Coordinates of C-alpha atoms and ligand atoms in Angstrom, one line a residue:
X270 CA -13.7 18.2 -34.8
X271 CA -14.4 16.9 -31.4
X272 CA -11.5 14.5 -31.5
X273 CA -9.1 17.3 -32.4
X274 CA -10.4 19.4 -29.5
X275 CA -10.1 16.5 -27.0
X276 CA -6.7 15.6 -28.2
X277 CA -5.6 19.2 -27.8
X278 CA -7.0 19.4 -24.2
X279 CA -5.3 16.1 -23.2
X280 CA -2.0 17.1 -24.7
X281 CA -2.1 20.3 -22.8
X282 CA -2.9 18.6 -19.6
X283 CA -0.1 16.1 -20.1
X284 CA 2.4 19.0 -20.7
X285 CA 1.1 20.8 -17.6
X286 CA 1.4 17.7 -15.4
X287 CA 4.9 17.1 -16.8
X288 CA 6.0 20.6 -15.8
X289 CA 4.2 20.5 -12.4
X290 CA 5.7 17.1 -11.5
X291 CA 9.2 17.7 -12.9
X292 CA 9.0 15.2 -15.7
X293 CA 9.4 17.5 -18.6
X294 CA 12.3 15.6 -20.1
X295 CA 10.6 12.2 -19.8
X296 CA 8.9 10.5 -22.7
X297 CA 5.3 9.8 -21.8
X298 CA 3.4 7.9 -24.4
X299 CA -0.3 8.5 -25.0
X300 CA -2.1 5.3 -26.0
X301 CA -5.5 5.9 -27.5
X302 CA -7.8 3.1 -26.2
X303 CA -10.1 2.5 -29.1
X304 CA -12.3 -0.3 -28.0
X305 CA -15.9 0.1 -29.4
X306 CA -14.6 3.0 -31.6
X307 CA -14.8 2.8 -35.4
X308 CA -11.9 2.5 -37.8
X309 CA -12.9 6.0 -39.1
X310 CA -12.4 7.5 -35.6
X311 CA -9.1 5.8 -35.3
X312 CA -8.0 7.1 -38.6
X313 CA -9.0 10.6 -37.7
X314 CA -6.8 10.5 -34.6
X315 CA -4.0 8.9 -36.5
X316 CA -4.1 11.8 -39.0
X317 CA -3.9 14.2 -36.0
X318 CA -0.6 12.5 -35.1
X319 CA -1.5 9.7 -32.7
X320 CA 0.4 6.5 -33.6
X321 CA -0.3 4.1 -30.7
X322 CA -3.7 2.5 -30.3
X323 CA -5.0 0.0 -27.7
X324 CA -7.6 -2.7 -28.2
X325 CA -9.3 -5.1 -25.8
X326 CA -11.1 -7.5 -28.0
X327 CA -9.2 -9.5 -30.6
X328 CA -12.0 -10.0 -33.2
X329 CA -13.0 -6.3 -33.0
X330 CA -9.4 -5.2 -33.4
X331 CA -8.7 -7.4 -36.4
X332 CA -11.7 -6.0 -38.2
X333 CA -10.6 -2.5 -37.7
X334 CA -7.0 -3.3 -38.5
X335 CA -8.1 -4.6 -41.9
X336 CA -9.5 -1.2 -42.6
X337 CA -6.4 0.6 -41.4
X338 CA -3.7 -1.3 -43.3
X339 CA -2.3 1.9 -44.8
X340 CA -1.7 3.5 -41.4
X341 CA 1.6 2.8 -39.6
X342 CA -0.1 2.2 -36.2
X343 CA 1.6 0.7 -33.2
X344 CA -1.1 -1.7 -31.9
X345 CA -1.2 -2.6 -28.2
X346 CA -3.3 -5.4 -26.9
X347 CA -4.8 -4.5 -23.4
X348 CA -7.5 -7.1 -22.9
X349 CA -7.8 -10.6 -21.5
X350 CA -6.0 -13.2 -23.6
X351 CA -7.4 -16.5 -24.8
X352 CA -4.6 -19.1 -25.1
X353 CA -5.8 -20.3 -28.5
X354 CA -5.4 -16.8 -29.9
X355 CA -1.7 -16.1 -29.3
X356 CA -0.8 -16.6 -33.0
X357 CA -3.2 -13.8 -34.0
X358 CA -1.9 -11.6 -31.2
X359 CA 1.7 -11.9 -32.2
X360 CA 0.8 -11.4 -35.8
X361 CA -1.2 -8.2 -35.3
X362 CA 0.2 -6.5 -32.2
X363 CA 3.5 -5.0 -31.4
X364 CA 2.8 -4.8 -27.7
X365 CA 0.8 -7.1 -25.3
X366 CA 0.2 -5.4 -22.0
X367 CA -1.8 -8.1 -20.2
X368 CA 0.7 -10.9 -19.7
X369 CA -0.1 -12.7 -16.4
X370 CA -0.1 -16.4 -17.2
X371 CA 3.0 -18.5 -18.0
X372 CA 1.2 -20.8 -20.5
X373 CA 0.1 -17.8 -22.5
X374 CA 3.5 -16.3 -22.4
X375 CA 5.0 -19.5 -23.7
X376 CA 2.5 -19.8 -26.5
X377 CA 3.0 -16.2 -27.5
X378 CA 6.7 -16.7 -27.6
X379 CA 6.3 -19.8 -29.7
X380 CA 4.0 -18.1 -32.2
X381 CA 6.3 -15.0 -32.3
X382 CA 9.2 -17.3 -33.0
X383 CA 7.4 -18.9 -35.9
X384 CA 6.6 -15.5 -37.3
X385 CA 10.2 -14.4 -36.7
X386 CA 9.1 -11.5 -34.4
X387 CA 9.8 -10.1 -31.0
X388 CA 6.8 -8.9 -29.1
X389 CA 7.0 -6.2 -26.4
X390 CA 5.3 -7.4 -23.3
X391 CA 4.2 -5.9 -20.0
X392 CA 3.3 -7.9 -17.0
X393 CA -0.1 -7.1 -15.6
X394 CA -0.1 -6.6 -11.8
X395 CA -3.1 -7.2 -9.6
X396 CA -2.2 -4.5 -7.1
X397 CA -5.2 -4.6 -4.8
X398 CA -5.5 -8.4 -4.8
X399 CA -8.9 -8.3 -6.4
X400 CA -10.5 -11.7 -7.0
X401 CA -12.2 -10.5 -10.2
X402 CA -9.1 -9.1 -11.7
X403 CA -6.3 -10.7 -13.7
X404 CA -2.7 -10.0 -12.8
X405 CA 0.3 -11.2 -10.9
X406 CA 0.3 -10.4 -7.2
X407 CA 3.1 -8.1 -6.1
X408 CA 4.8 -10.9 -4.0
X409 CA 4.9 -13.2 -7.0
X410 CA 6.1 -10.6 -9.5
X411 CA 9.9 -11.1 -9.3
X412 CA 9.6 -14.8 -9.9
X413 CA 7.2 -14.3 -12.8
X414 CA 9.4 -11.7 -14.5
X415 CA 12.4 -14.1 -14.2
X416 CA 10.4 -16.6 -16.2
X417 CA 9.5 -14.0 -18.8
X418 CA 13.3 -13.4 -19.4
X419 CA 13.6 -17.0 -20.6
X420 CA 11.5 -16.3 -23.8
X421 CA 13.7 -14.9 -26.5
X422 CA 10.8 -13.7 -28.6
X423 CA 9.2 -11.7 -25.8
X424 CA 10.8 -8.5 -24.7
X425 CA 9.8 -7.6 -21.2
X426 CA 9.5 -3.8 -21.0
X427 CA 7.8 -3.3 -17.7
X428 CA 4.5 -3.3 -15.8
X429 CA 0.9 -2.5 -16.4
X430 CA -2.0 -2.2 -13.9
X431 CA -5.6 -1.3 -13.7
X432 CA -6.0 -0.3 -10.0
X433 CA -9.4 -0.6 -8.4
X434 CA -11.7 2.2 -9.5
X435 CA -12.1 4.8 -6.9
X436 CA -13.6 8.3 -7.0
X437 CA -11.0 9.4 -4.4
X438 CA -8.0 10.7 -6.2
X439 CA -5.7 10.4 -3.1
X440 CA -6.5 6.7 -3.0
X441 CA -5.6 6.3 -6.6
X442 CA -2.5 8.2 -6.0
X443 CA -1.5 5.7 -3.3
X444 CA -2.2 2.9 -5.7
X445 CA 0.1 4.5 -8.3
X446 CA 2.7 5.1 -5.7
X447 CA 2.6 1.4 -4.8
X448 CA 3.1 0.6 -8.5
X449 CA 6.0 3.0 -8.8
X450 CA 7.7 1.4 -5.8
X451 CA 7.1 -2.1 -7.4
X452 CA 8.4 -0.8 -10.7
X453 CA 11.5 0.7 -9.2
X454 CA 12.2 -2.4 -7.2
X455 CA 12.5 -4.4 -10.4
X456 CA 13.6 -1.8 -12.9
X457 CA 17.4 -2.5 -12.9
X458 CA 17.1 -6.3 -12.6
X459 CA 14.9 -6.5 -15.7
X460 CA 15.8 -3.4 -17.6
X461 CA 12.2 -2.0 -17.4
X462 CA 11.5 1.2 -19.3
X463 CA 7.7 1.2 -19.3
X464 CA 5.1 1.7 -16.6
X465 CA 1.6 1.6 -18.0
X466 CA -0.8 3.3 -15.6
X467 CA -3.3 6.1 -15.8
X468 CA -6.6 6.4 -17.6
X469 CA -9.1 9.1 -18.4
X470 CA -10.0 9.9 -14.8
X471 CA -6.6 9.9 -13.2
X472 CA -3.8 10.4 -15.7
X473 CA -2.3 13.6 -14.3
X474 CA -1.6 11.9 -11.0
X475 CA -0.3 8.8 -12.8
X476 CA 2.2 11.2 -14.4
X477 CA 3.0 12.5 -10.9
X478 CA 3.8 8.9 -9.9
X479 CA 6.0 8.0 -12.8
X480 CA 3.8 6.6 -15.5
X481 CA 5.4 6.4 -18.9
X482 CA 2.4 5.2 -20.8
X483 CA -1.2 6.6 -20.4
X484 CA -4.1 4.5 -21.6
X485 CA -6.9 6.9 -22.5
X486 CA -10.2 6.1 -24.1
X487 CA -13.3 8.1 -22.8
X488 CA -11.5 11.4 -22.5
X489 CA -10.4 11.2 -26.1
X490 CA -13.5 9.7 -27.8
X491 CA -16.3 10.5 -25.4
X492 CA -18.4 8.1 -23.3
X493 CA -18.6 4.5 -24.6
X494 CA -22.1 3.3 -25.3
X495 CA -21.4 -0.4 -24.5
Ligands
LIG731 C1 -11.0 0.7 -21.4 C2 -9.6 0.7 -20.9 C3 -8.8 1.9 -20.7 C4 -9.4 3.3 -21.0 O1 -10.3 3.7 -20.1 P1 -10.9 5.1 -20.1 O2 -11.5 5.3 -18.7 O3 -12.0 5.1 -21.1 O4 -9.9 6.1 -20.4 C5 -7.5 1.8 -20.3 N1 -7.0 0.6 -20.0 C6 -7.7 -0.6 -20.1 C7 -7.0 -1.9 -19.8 C8 -9.0 -0.5 -20.6 O5 -9.7 -1.7 -20.7

């Protein structure tokens, strides 16, 4: 019951933001971030109509996926990638949003090739130049994306970022604006169609700034215990 209620609230807020910010004709995907949540919870949301789910930890994701074989879920990987796990990633995920190392991209491409697949990828951007955060710095982005184009089994779709957490929404809006500028600067060259930004605390302003993919966990499922 709670999931249904939360989904309804979020769906309404997404529509409201789309109207408010003149994006009513744009497709904006809601990705349910299901880390720490059970397969049963995922199934409930799936039955309510959500089809895209994001996971951060491979082992945890594989266990849940085994219980959800009958559901036609579009799985996104949104966590840090270990280079020896790329074969499992390409086998079990349609999208990998956290590409920021060449070696990993190469390995993912090779495993996708062996599996006769093409994986949708996003390049993760380290917008605020945070030491603790993964991602490509803005000034290195063009070069990195050019390299991604050389992998026939990876399909570069756009950018993803987790800007520094801030309680000040106008600061976050500036971050999203910087990401939008970066996205638009590369969009035509690389045929981008996906800008993954916006989480539970800030997704309406992410919509304002051009997000096409919202990654929402807490607001859907409630607070995580871990
Ligand atoms: C956990 C997580 C989210 C969801 O965060 P919430 O604040 O719970 O909505 C989104 N993106 C990434 C990369 C995450 O790790």
